[in-house]
Coordinates of C-alpha atoms in Angstrom, one line a residue:
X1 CA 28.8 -4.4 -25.6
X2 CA 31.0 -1.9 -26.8
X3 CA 34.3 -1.4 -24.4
X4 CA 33.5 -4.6 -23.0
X5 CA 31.0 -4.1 -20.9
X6 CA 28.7 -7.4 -20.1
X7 CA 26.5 -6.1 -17.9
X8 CA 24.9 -2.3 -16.9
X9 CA 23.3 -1.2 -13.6
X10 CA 20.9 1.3 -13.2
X11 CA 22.2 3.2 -10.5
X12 CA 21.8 6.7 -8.1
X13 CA 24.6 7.0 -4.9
X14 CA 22.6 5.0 -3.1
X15 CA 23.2 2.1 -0.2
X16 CA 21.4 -0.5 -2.5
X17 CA 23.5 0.9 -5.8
X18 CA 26.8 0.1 -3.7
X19 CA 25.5 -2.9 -3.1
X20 CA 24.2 -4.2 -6.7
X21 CA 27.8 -2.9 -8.1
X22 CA 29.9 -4.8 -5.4
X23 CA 27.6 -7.8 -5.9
X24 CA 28.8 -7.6 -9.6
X25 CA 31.8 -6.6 -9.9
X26 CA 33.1 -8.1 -7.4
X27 CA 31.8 -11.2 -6.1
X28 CA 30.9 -12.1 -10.1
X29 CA 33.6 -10.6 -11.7
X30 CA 31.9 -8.9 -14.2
X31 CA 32.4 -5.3 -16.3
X32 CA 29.6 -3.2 -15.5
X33 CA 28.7 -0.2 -17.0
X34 CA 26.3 2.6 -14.9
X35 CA 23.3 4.5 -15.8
X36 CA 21.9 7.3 -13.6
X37 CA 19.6 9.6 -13.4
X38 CA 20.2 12.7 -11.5
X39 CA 17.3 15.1 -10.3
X40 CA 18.8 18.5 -10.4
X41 CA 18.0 19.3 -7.2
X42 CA 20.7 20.6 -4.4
X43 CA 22.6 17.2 -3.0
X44 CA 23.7 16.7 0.1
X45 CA 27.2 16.1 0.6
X46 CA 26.7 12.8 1.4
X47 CA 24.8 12.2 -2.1
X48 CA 28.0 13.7 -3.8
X49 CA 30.2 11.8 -2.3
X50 CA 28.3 8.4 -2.7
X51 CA 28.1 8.9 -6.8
X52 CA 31.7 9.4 -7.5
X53 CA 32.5 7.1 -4.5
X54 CA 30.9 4.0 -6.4
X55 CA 33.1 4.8 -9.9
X56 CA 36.2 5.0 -7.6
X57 CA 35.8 2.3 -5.5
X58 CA 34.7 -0.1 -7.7
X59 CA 36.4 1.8 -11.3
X60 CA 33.2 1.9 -13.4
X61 CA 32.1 4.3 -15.8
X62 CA 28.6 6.1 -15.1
X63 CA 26.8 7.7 -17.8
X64 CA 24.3 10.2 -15.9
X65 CA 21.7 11.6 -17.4
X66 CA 20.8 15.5 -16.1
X67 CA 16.8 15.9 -17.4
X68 CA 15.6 18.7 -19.1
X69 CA 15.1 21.6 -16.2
X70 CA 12.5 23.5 -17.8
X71 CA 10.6 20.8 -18.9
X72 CA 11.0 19.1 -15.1
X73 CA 9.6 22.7 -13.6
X74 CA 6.8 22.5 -15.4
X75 CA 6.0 19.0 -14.9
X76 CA 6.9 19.1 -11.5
X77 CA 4.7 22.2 -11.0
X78 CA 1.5 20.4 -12.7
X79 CA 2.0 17.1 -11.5
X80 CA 2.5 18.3 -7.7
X81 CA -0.7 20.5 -7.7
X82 CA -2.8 18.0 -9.9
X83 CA -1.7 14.8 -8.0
X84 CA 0.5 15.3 -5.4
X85 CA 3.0 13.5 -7.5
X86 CA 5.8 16.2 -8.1
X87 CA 8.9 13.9 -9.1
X88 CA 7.1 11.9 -12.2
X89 CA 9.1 13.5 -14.9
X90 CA 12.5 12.2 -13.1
X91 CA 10.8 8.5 -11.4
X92 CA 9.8 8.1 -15.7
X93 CA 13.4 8.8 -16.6
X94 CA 14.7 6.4 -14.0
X95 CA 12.9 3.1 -15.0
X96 CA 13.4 4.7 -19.2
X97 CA 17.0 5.8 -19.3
X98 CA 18.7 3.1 -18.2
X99 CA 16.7 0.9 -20.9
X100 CA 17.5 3.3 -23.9
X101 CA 21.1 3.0 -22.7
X102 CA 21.5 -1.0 -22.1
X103 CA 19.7 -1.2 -25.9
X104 CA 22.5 1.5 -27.5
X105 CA 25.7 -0.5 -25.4
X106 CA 24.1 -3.4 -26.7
X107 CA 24.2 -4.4 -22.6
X108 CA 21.2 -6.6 -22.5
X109 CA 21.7 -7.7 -18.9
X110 CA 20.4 -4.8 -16.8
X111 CA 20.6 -5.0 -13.2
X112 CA 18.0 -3.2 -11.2
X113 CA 17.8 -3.4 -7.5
X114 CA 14.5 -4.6 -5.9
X115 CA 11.4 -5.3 -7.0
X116 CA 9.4 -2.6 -5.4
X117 CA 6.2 -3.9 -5.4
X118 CA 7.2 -7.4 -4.4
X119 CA 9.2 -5.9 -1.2
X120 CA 6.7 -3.2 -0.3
X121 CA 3.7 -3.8 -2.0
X122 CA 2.2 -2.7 -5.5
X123 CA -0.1 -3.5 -8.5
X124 CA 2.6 -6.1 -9.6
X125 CA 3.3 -7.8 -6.5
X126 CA 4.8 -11.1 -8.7
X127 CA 7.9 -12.7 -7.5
X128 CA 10.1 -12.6 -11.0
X129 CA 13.9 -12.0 -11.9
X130 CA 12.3 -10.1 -14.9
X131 CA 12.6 -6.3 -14.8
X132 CA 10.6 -6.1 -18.0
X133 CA 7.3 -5.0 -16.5
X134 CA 8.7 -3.3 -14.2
X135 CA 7.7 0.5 -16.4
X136 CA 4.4 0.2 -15.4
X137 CA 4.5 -0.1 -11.9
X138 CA 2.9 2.4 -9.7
X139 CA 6.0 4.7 -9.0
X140 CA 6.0 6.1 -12.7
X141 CA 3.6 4.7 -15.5
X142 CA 3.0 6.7 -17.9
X143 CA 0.8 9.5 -18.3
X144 CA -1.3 9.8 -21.4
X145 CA 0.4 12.7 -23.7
X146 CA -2.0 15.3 -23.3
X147 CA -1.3 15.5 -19.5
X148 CA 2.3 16.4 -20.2
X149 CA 2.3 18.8 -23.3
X150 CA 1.8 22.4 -22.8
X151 CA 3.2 25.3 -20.5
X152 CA 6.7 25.2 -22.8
X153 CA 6.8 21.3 -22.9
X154 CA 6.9 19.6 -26.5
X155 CA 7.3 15.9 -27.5
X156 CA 10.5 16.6 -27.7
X157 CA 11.1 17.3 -24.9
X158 CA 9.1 13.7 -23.6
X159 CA 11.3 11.2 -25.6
X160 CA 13.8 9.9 -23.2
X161 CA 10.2 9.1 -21.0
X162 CA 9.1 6.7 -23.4
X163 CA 10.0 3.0 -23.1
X164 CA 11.9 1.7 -25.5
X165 CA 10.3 0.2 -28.9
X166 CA 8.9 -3.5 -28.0
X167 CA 11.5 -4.6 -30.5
X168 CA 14.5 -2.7 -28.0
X169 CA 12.7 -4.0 -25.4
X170 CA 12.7 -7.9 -26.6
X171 CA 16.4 -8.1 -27.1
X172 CA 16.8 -7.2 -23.1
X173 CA 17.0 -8.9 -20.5
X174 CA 16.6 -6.4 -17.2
X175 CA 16.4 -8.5 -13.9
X176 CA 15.9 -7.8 -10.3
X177 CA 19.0 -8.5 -8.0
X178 CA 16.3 -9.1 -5.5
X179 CA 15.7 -12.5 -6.8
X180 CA 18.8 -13.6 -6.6
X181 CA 20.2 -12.1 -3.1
X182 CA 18.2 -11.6 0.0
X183 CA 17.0 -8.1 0.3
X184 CA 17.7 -6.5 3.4
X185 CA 18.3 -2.5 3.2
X186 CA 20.0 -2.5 6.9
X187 CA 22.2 -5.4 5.2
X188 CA 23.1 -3.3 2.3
X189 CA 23.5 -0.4 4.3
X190 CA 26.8 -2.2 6.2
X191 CA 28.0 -3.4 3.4
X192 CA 28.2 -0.5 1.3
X193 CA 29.8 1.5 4.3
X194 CA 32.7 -1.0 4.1
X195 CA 33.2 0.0 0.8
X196 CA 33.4 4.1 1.1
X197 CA 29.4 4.8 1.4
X198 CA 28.6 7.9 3.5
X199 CA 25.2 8.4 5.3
X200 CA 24.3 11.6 6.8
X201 CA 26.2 11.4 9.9
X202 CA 26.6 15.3 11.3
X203 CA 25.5 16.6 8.4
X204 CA 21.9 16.5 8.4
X205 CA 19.2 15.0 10.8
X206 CA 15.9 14.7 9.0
X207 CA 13.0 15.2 11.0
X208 CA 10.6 12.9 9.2
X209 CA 12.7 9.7 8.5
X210 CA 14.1 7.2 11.3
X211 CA 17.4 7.0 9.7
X212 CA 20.4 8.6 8.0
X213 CA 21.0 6.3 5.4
X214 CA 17.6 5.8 2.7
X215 CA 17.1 8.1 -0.3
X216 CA 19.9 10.6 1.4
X217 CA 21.2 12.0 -2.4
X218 CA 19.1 15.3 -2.0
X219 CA 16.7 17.0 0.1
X220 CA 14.1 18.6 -2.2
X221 CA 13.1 15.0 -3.7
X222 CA 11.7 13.5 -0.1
X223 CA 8.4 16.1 -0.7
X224 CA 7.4 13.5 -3.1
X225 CA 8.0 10.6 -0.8
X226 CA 6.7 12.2 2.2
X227 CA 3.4 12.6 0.3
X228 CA 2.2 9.6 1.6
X229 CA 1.7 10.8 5.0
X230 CA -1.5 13.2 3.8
X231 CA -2.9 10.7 1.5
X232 CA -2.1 7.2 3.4
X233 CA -1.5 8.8 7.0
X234 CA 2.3 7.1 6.9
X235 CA 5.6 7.5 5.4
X236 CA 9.4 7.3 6.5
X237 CA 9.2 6.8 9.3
X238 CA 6.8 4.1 9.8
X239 CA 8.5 2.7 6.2
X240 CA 11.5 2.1 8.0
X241 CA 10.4 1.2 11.9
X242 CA 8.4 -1.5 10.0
X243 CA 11.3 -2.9 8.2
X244 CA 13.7 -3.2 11.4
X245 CA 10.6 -4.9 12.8
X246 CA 10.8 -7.7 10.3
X247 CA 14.6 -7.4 10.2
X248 CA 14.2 -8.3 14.1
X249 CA 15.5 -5.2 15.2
X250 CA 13.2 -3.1 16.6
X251 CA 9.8 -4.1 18.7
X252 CA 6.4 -2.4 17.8
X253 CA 6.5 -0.9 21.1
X254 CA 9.6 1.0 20.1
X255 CA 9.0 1.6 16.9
X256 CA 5.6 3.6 18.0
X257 CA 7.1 6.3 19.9
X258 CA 9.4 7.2 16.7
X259 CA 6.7 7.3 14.3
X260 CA 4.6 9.7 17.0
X261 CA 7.7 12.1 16.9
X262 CA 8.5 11.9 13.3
X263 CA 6.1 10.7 10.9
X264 CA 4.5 13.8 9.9
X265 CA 6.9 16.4 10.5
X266 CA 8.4 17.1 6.7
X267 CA 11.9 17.9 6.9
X268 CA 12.0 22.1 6.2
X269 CA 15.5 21.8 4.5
X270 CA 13.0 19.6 2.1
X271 CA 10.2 22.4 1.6
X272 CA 12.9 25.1 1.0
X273 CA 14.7 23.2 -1.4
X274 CA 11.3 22.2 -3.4
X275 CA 9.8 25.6 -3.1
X276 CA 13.5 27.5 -4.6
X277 CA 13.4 24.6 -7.5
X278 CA 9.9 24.8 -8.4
X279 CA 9.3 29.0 -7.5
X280 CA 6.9 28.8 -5.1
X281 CA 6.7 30.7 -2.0
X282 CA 6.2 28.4 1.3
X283 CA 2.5 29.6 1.7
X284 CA 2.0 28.3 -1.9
X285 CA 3.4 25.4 -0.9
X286 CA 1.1 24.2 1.8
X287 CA -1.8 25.7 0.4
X288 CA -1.2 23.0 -2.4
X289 CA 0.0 20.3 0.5
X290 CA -3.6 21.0 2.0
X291 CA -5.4 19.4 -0.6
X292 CA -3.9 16.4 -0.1
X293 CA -5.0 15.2 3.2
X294 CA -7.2 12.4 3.3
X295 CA -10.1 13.9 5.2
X296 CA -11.1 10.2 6.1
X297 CA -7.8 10.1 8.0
X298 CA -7.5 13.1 9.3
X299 CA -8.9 16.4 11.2
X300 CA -7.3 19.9 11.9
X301 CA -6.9 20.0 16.1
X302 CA -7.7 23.3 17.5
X303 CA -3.9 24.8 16.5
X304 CA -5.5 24.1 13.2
X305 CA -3.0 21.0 12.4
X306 CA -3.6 18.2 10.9
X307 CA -3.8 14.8 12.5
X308 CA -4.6 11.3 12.5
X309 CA -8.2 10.6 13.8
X310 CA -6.6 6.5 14.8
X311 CA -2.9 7.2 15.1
X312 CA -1.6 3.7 15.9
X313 CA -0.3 5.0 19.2
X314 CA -3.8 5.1 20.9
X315 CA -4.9 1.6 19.5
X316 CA -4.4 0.0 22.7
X317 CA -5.8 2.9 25.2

């Protein structure tokens, strides 16, 4: 491609990113170049740090991409009281831009981290190198257009969401790293800390996740994560217990505890952050989060919270 570059990465500040461009660049000796996607929100220090920390470290070029923030209001706003699905506009942009980008730097060799729903679960659960599909997996297919126009959004504002023409698409090659390497997110995690990665170590301690290390690059974007609690009855926490579980790290029995405590207690760093970006006031907020729990799953106790009707801590009384 032009400037040399054989390779591109799709990359945020991450653990994983660190890992995917030490992997290249310096166990394979190739020339990557990077393609992010920021969110606009307010980052942690940590999640500055981490972004220009991979171009120094390794000396690569990043081409970041800062969406539309009108359009991503709106969206954010309709998507988040429609479907309890706030971050689609920038999820899209993150599986999209990279794609338009590898097709323009003529970089057909596109390096994503793991194949989501192979290592958690999904509606394409198929062990493959190929990234190809990977668009219309559950974290951002598309929308059909006349969900997304309106309230000051055009078309043109929707381009860089659109996949690439299947002609583009046919002359890439994107691939999953995950294929190759053994994915272990605790692994990762040491490795890129040799190489300059901060975690969030005295600046922040989240009280819905069981670590300081996962999705760390700002705070208002975990409201869309954390989502799963109301409509699944899990998320971070019980995301991450389970994996030190497999990683053979951590028991059930001392996993449970940390998901009772944390689970479903939403960071309020993360609601004050979403509410200033998106202009609602907290009340708004959780009048809209209400909506969302899974009545199946859940019942208001008499302080009128929600909670689990079969939390996994009472299986065994």
């Amino acid at each position: 491609g032009p400037g040399g570059y054989d390779c591109a990465v799709a990359v945020s500040g991450g653990k994983d990113s660190h890992f995917q461009v030490y992997m290249l660049k310096e166990v394979m000796r190739m020339n990557p170049i990077l393609f992010s996607v920021e969110d606009n929100f307010p980052m942690t220090e940590a999640g500055k740090h981490n972004l220009k920390n991979i171009s120094e470290e390794f000396g690569c070029t990043i081409i970041s991409c800062k969406p539309n923030i009108r359009a991503q209001k709106v969206l954010m706003r309709k998507f988040f009281e429609k479907y309890g699905k706030p971050t689609w506009y920038v999820d899209r942009l993150i599986y999209t831009f990279p794609l338009h980008m590898a097709a323009k730097f003529n970089t057909p060799f596109l390096c994503y981290g793991e194949n989501v729903s192979f290592e958690y679960g999904g509606n394409a659960d198929v062990e493959t190198y190929s990234a190809k599909d990977q668009i219309e997996n559950g974290v951002a297919v598309g929308f059909p257009k006349e969900e997304l126009l309106g309230y000051g959004v055009s078309e043109n504002d929707l381009i860089l969401t659109e996949a690439p023409s299947a002609e583009e698409l046919a002359r890439l090659d994107p691939f999953y790293m995950s294929y190759f390497v053994p994915w272990n997110s605790y692994k990762n995690y040491q490795i890129a800390k040799e190489h300059g990665f901060h975690d969030l170590t005295h600046e922040w301690d989240r009280t819905h996740h069981a670590e300081n290390f996962d999705q760390i690059d700002s705070r208002a974007y975990l409201v869309h994560s954390w989502l799963k609690y109301p409509k699944f009855g899990h998320a971070a926490a019980t995301d991450y217990t389970a994996r030190y579980i497999r990683y053979g790290m951590m028991t059930r029995e001392e996993a449970i505890p940390i998901i009772k405590a944390r689970d479903g207690k939403l960071d309020p760093l993360c609601v004050r952050d979403f509410c200033a970006f998106c202009g609602y006031t907290e009340t708004e907020f959780w009048a809209i989060m209400d909506k969302f729990y899974n009545r199946d799953l859940f019942e208001k106790d008499e302080y009128g919270e929600w909670v689990l009707k079969h939390p996994i801590w009472e299986e065994n009384k």
